[in-house]
Tab-separated table of C-alpha atoms in Angstrom:
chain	number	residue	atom	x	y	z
H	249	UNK	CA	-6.429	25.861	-30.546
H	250	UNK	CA	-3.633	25.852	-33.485
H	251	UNK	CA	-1.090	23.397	-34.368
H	252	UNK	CA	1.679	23.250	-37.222
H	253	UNK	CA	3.757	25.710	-34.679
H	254	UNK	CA	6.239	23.253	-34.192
H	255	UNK	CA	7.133	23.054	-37.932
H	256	UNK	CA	7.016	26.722	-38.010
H	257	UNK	CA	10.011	26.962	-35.695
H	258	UNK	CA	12.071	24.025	-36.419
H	259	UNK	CA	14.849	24.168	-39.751
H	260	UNK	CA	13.657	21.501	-41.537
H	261	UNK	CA	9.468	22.569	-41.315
H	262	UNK	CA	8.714	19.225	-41.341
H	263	UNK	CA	4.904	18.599	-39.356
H	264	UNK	CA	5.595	16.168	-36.646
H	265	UNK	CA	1.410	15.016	-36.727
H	266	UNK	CA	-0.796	14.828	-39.133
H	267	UNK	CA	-4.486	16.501	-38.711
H	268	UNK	CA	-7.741	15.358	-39.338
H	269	UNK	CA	-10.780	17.733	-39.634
H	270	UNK	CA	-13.341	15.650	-37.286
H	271	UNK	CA	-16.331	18.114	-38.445
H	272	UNK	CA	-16.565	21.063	-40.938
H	273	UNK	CA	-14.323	23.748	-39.971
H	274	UNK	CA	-12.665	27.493	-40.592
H	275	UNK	CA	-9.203	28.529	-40.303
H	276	UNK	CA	-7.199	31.291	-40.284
H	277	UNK	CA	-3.219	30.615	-41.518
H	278	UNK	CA	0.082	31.937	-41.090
H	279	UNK	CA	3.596	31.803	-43.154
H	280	UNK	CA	6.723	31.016	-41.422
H	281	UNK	CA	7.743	34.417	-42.248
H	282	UNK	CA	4.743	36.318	-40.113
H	283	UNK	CA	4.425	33.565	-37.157
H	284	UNK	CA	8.149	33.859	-36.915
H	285	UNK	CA	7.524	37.912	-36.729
H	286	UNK	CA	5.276	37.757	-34.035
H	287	UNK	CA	6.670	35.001	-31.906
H	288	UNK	CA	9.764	37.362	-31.864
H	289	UNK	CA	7.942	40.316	-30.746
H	290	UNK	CA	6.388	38.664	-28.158
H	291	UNK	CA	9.179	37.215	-27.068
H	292	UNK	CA	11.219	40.398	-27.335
H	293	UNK	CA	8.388	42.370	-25.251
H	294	UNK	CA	8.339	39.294	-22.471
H	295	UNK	CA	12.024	40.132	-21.755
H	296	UNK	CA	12.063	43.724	-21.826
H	297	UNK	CA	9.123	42.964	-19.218
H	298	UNK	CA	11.070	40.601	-17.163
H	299	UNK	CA	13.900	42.960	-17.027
H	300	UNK	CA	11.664	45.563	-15.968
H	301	UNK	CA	10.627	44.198	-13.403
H	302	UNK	CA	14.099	42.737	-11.835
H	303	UNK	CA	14.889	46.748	-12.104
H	304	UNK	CA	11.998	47.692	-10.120
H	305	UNK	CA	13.095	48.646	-6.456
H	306	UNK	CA	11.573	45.703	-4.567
H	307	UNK	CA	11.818	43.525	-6.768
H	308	UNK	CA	15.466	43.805	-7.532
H	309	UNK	CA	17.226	40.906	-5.393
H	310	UNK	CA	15.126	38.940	-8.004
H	311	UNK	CA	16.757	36.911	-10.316
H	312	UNK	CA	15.516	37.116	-14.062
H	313	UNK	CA	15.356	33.284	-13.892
H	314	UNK	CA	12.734	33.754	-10.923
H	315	UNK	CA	10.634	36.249	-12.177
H	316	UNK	CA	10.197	34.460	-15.716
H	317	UNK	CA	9.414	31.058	-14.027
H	318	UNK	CA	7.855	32.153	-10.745
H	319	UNK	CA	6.157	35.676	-11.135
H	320	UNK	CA	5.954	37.340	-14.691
H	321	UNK	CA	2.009	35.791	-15.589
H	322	UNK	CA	0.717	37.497	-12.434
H	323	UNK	CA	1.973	41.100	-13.801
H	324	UNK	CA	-0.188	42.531	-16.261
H	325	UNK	CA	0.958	45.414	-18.307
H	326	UNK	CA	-1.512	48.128	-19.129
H	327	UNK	CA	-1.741	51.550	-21.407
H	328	UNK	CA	-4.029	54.578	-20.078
H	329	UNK	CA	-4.332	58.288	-21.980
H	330	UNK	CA	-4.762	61.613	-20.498
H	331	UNK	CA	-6.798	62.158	-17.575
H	332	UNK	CA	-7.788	58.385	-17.466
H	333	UNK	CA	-7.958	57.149	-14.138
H	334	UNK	CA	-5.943	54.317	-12.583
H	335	UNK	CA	-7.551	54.749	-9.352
H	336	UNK	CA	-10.430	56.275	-7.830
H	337	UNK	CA	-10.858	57.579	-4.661
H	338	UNK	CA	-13.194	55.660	-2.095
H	339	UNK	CA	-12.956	52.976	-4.586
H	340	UNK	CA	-11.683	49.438	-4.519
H	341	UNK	CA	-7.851	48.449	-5.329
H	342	UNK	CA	-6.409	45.560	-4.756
H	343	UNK	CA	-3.881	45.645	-6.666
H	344	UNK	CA	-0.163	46.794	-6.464
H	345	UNK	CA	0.457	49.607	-8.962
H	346	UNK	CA	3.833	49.927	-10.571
H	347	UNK	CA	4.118	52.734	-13.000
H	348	UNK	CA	6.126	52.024	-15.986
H	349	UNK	CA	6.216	55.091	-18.260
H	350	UNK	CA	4.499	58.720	-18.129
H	351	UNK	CA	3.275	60.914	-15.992
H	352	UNK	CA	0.528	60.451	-13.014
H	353	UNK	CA	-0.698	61.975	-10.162
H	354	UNK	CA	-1.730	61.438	-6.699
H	355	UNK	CA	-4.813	63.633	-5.540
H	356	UNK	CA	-7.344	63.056	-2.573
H	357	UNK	CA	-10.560	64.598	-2.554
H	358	UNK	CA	-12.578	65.199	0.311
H	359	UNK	CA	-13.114	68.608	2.994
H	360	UNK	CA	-10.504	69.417	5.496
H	361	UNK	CA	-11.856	67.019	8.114
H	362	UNK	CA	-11.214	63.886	5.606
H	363	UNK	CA	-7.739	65.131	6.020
H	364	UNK	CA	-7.186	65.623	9.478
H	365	UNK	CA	-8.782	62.134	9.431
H	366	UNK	CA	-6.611	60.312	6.850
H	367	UNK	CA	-3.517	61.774	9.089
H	368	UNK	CA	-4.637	60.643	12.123
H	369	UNK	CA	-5.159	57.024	10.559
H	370	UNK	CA	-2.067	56.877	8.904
H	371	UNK	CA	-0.304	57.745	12.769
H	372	UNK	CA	-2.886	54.882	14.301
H	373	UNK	CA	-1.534	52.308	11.649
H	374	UNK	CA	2.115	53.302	11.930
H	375	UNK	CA	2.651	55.205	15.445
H	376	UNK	CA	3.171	51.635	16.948
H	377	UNK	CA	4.548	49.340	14.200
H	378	UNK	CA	8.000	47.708	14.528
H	379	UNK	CA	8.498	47.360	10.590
H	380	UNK	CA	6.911	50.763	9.327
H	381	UNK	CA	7.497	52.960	12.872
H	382	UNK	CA	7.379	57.088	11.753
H	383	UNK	CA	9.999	59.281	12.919
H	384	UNK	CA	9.745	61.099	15.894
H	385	UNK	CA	9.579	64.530	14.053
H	386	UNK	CA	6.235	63.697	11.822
H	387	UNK	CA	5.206	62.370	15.117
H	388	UNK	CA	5.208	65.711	16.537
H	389	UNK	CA	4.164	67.397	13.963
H	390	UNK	CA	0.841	65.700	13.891
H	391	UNK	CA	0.733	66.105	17.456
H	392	UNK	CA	0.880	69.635	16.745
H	393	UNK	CA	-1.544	69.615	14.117
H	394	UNK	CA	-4.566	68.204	16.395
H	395	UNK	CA	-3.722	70.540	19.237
H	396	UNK	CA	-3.997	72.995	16.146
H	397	UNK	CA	-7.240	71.803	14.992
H	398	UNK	CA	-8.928	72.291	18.777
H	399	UNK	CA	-7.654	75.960	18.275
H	400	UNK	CA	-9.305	76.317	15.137
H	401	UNK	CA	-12.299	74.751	16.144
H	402	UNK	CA	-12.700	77.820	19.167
H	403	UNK	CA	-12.145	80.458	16.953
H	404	UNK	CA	-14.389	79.453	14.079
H	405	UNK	CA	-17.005	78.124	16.506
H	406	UNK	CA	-20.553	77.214	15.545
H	407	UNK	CA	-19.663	78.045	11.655
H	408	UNK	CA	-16.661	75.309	12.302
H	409	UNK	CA	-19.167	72.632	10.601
H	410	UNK	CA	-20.382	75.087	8.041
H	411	UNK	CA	-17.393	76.571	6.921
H	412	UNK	CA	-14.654	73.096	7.267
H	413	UNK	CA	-16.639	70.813	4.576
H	414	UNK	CA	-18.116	73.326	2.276
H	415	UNK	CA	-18.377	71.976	-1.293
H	416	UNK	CA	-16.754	68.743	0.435
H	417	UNK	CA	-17.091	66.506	-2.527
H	418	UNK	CA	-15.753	69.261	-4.829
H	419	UNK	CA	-12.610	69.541	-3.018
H	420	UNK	CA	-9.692	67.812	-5.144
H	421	UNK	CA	-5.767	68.157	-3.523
H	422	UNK	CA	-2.884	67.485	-5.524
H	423	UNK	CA	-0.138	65.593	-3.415
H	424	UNK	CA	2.333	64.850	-5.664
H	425	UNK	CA	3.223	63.444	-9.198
H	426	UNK	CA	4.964	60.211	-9.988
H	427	UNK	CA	6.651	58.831	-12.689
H	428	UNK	CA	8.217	55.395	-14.180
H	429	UNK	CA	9.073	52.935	-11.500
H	430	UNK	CA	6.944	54.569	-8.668
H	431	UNK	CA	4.976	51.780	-7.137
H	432	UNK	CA	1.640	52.394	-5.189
H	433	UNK	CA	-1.254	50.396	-3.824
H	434	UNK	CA	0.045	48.839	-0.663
H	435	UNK	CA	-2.090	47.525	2.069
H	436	UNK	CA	-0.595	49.712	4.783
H	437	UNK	CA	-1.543	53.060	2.898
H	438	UNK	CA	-4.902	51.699	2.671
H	439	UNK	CA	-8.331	51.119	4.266
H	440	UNK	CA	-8.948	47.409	4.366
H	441	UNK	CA	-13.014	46.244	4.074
H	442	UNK	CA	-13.464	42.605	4.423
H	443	UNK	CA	-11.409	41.332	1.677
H	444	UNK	CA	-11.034	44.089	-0.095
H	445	UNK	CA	-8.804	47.445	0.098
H	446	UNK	CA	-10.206	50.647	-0.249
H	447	UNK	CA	-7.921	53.768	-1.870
H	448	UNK	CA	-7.916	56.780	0.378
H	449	UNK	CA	-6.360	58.856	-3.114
H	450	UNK	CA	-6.658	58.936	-6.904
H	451	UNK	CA	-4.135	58.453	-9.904
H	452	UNK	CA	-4.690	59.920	-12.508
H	453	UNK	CA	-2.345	59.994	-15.882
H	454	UNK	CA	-1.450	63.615	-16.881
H	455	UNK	CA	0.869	62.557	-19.624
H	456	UNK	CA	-0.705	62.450	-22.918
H	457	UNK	CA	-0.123	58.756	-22.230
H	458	UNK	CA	1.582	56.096	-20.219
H	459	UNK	CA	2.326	52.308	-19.204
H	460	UNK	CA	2.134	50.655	-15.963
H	461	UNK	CA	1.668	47.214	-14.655
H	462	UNK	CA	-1.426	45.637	-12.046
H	463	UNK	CA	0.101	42.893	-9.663
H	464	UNK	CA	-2.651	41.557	-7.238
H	465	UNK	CA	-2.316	42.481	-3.868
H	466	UNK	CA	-2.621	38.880	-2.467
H	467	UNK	CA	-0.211	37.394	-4.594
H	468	UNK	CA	2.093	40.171	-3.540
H	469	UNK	CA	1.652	39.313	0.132
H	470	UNK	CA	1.537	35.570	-0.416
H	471	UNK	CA	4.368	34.659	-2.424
H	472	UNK	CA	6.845	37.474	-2.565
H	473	UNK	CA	6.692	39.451	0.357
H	474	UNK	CA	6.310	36.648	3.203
H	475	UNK	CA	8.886	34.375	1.178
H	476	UNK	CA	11.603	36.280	0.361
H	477	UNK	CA	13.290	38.621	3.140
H	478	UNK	CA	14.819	40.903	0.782
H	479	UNK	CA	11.517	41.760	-1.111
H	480	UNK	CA	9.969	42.144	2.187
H	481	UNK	CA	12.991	44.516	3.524
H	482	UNK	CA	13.072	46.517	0.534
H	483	UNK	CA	8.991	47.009	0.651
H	484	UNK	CA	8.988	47.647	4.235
H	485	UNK	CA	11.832	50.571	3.342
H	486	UNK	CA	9.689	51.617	0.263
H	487	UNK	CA	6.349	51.946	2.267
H	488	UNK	CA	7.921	53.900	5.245
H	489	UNK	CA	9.097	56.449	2.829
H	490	UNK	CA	5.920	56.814	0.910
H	491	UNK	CA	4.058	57.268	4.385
H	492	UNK	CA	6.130	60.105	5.741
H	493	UNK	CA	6.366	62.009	2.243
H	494	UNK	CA	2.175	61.502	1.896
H	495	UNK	CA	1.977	62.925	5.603
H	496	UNK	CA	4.139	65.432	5.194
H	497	UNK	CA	2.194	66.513	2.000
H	498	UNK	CA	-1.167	66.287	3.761
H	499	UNK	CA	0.011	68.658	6.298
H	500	UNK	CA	1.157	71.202	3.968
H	501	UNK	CA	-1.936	70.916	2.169
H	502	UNK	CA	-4.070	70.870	5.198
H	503	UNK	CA	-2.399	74.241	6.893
H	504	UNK	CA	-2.716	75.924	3.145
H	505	UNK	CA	-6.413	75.300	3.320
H	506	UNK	CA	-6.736	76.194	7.202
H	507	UNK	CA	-5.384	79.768	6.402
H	508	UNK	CA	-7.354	80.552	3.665
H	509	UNK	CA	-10.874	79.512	5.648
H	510	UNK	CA	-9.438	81.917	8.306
H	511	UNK	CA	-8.408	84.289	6.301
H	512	UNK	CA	-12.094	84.323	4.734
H	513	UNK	CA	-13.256	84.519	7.736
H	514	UNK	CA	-11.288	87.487	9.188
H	515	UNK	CA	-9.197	85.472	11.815
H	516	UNK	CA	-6.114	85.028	12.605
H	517	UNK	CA	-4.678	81.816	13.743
H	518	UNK	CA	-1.281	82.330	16.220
């Protein structure tokens, strides 16, 4: 607890109580001078925050007045270094990740069948949605890619399984890098367990250090998305476009990997 704040800030610093110690006790003060110092800092790092976040893509049809009364005590702003990460794959998130400053990337780790996989999860999820529906050319070219992965399954043969996973928990892709106001973490690119959300990728920061800000998933869900149409629409927009441009990624990085295993194995794949 402290008191004699109100003093502090008024012109006249005249206390407006009077305190009795009840019990021995220790204190720790402050001059005007200092207190007034760091309530302005705080105060000055509060708005740059709020204005952050009405700049942030789905958040924008926010107003500031919102977001300060509403919202801002559910975001919590975090640092990270070099190679720290701010998710791990297989691991629990459930929390919306908004990047703030630096650099990060995505990676997923796993053999070639976690791929194939992932892809063929993210087209069960979003094949049939009416908000997040893919377009019909990543829809054939997954298509494409599992009539591929038959193909490559007769022409390996019984070293398919040998030869597909080797060194499978070795095996670290780079997708992409992100930078300030990249947002990641939603449910839909996600594996949900219970109550919990599982990441399918890793972050990690590659800058020699960076900012970004934790908003629980739940909260997200609860109070901005299903309350406010334009959040939702601009989410819905946000997470469509993430989807295709992780798929699209995964396939490049999936038919890089399938030629080199043929290659090493002296085949040719037509």
């Amino acid at each position: 607890d402290m008191f004699g704040d109100t003093a502090l800030g008024s012109s006249t610093s005249k206390r407006t109580a009077t305190i009795i110690a009840a019990t021995d006790c220790h204190f720790a003060s402050l001059n005007k001078e200092i207190y007034n110092y760091i309530k302005f800092s705080n105060d000055k790092n509060r708005r740059n925050n709020i204005n952050y976040i009405c700049r942030t893509r789905i958040f924008k049809s926010l107003k500031y007045k919102t977001i300060e009364e509403k919202y801002i005590n559910y975001f919590a702003f975090k640092n990270c270094i070099k190679d720290e990460d701010l998710v791990k794959y297989g691991e629990i998130n459930n929390n919306i990740i908004i990047i703030k400053s630096g650099k990060f990337e995505i990676n997923i780790k796993g053999g070639i069948n976690n791929i194939f996989d992932l892809i063929n999860e993210y087209k069960k999820n979003f094949f049939q949605s009416k908000e997040f529906g893919l377009s019909e050319n990543l829809i054939r070219k997954i298509v494409k890619l599992n009539a591929n992965r038959n193909k490559i399954q007769k022409l390996l043969g019984t070293n398919y399984t040998k030869n597909i996973d080797e060194n499978i928990n070795d095996n670290i892709y780079k997708l992409f890098l992100i930078n300030s106001s990249s947002i990641f973490g939603f449910r839909e690119n996600e594996k949900r367990q219970k109550d919990n959300y599982i990441s399918f990728f890793e972050i990690k920061c590659t800058s020699s250090e960076g900012e970004y800000i934790l908003l629980d998933k739940k909260i997200f869900y609860r109070q901005m998305f299903s309350t406010d149409f334009k959040v939702k629409e601009e989410t819905r927009i946000y997470i469509k476009e993430f989807t295709e441009k992780t798929i699209n990624r995964l396939v490049h990085v999936l038919y890089s990997k399938i030629y080199f295993l043929l290659s090493k194995n002296n085949l040719r794949f037509l």
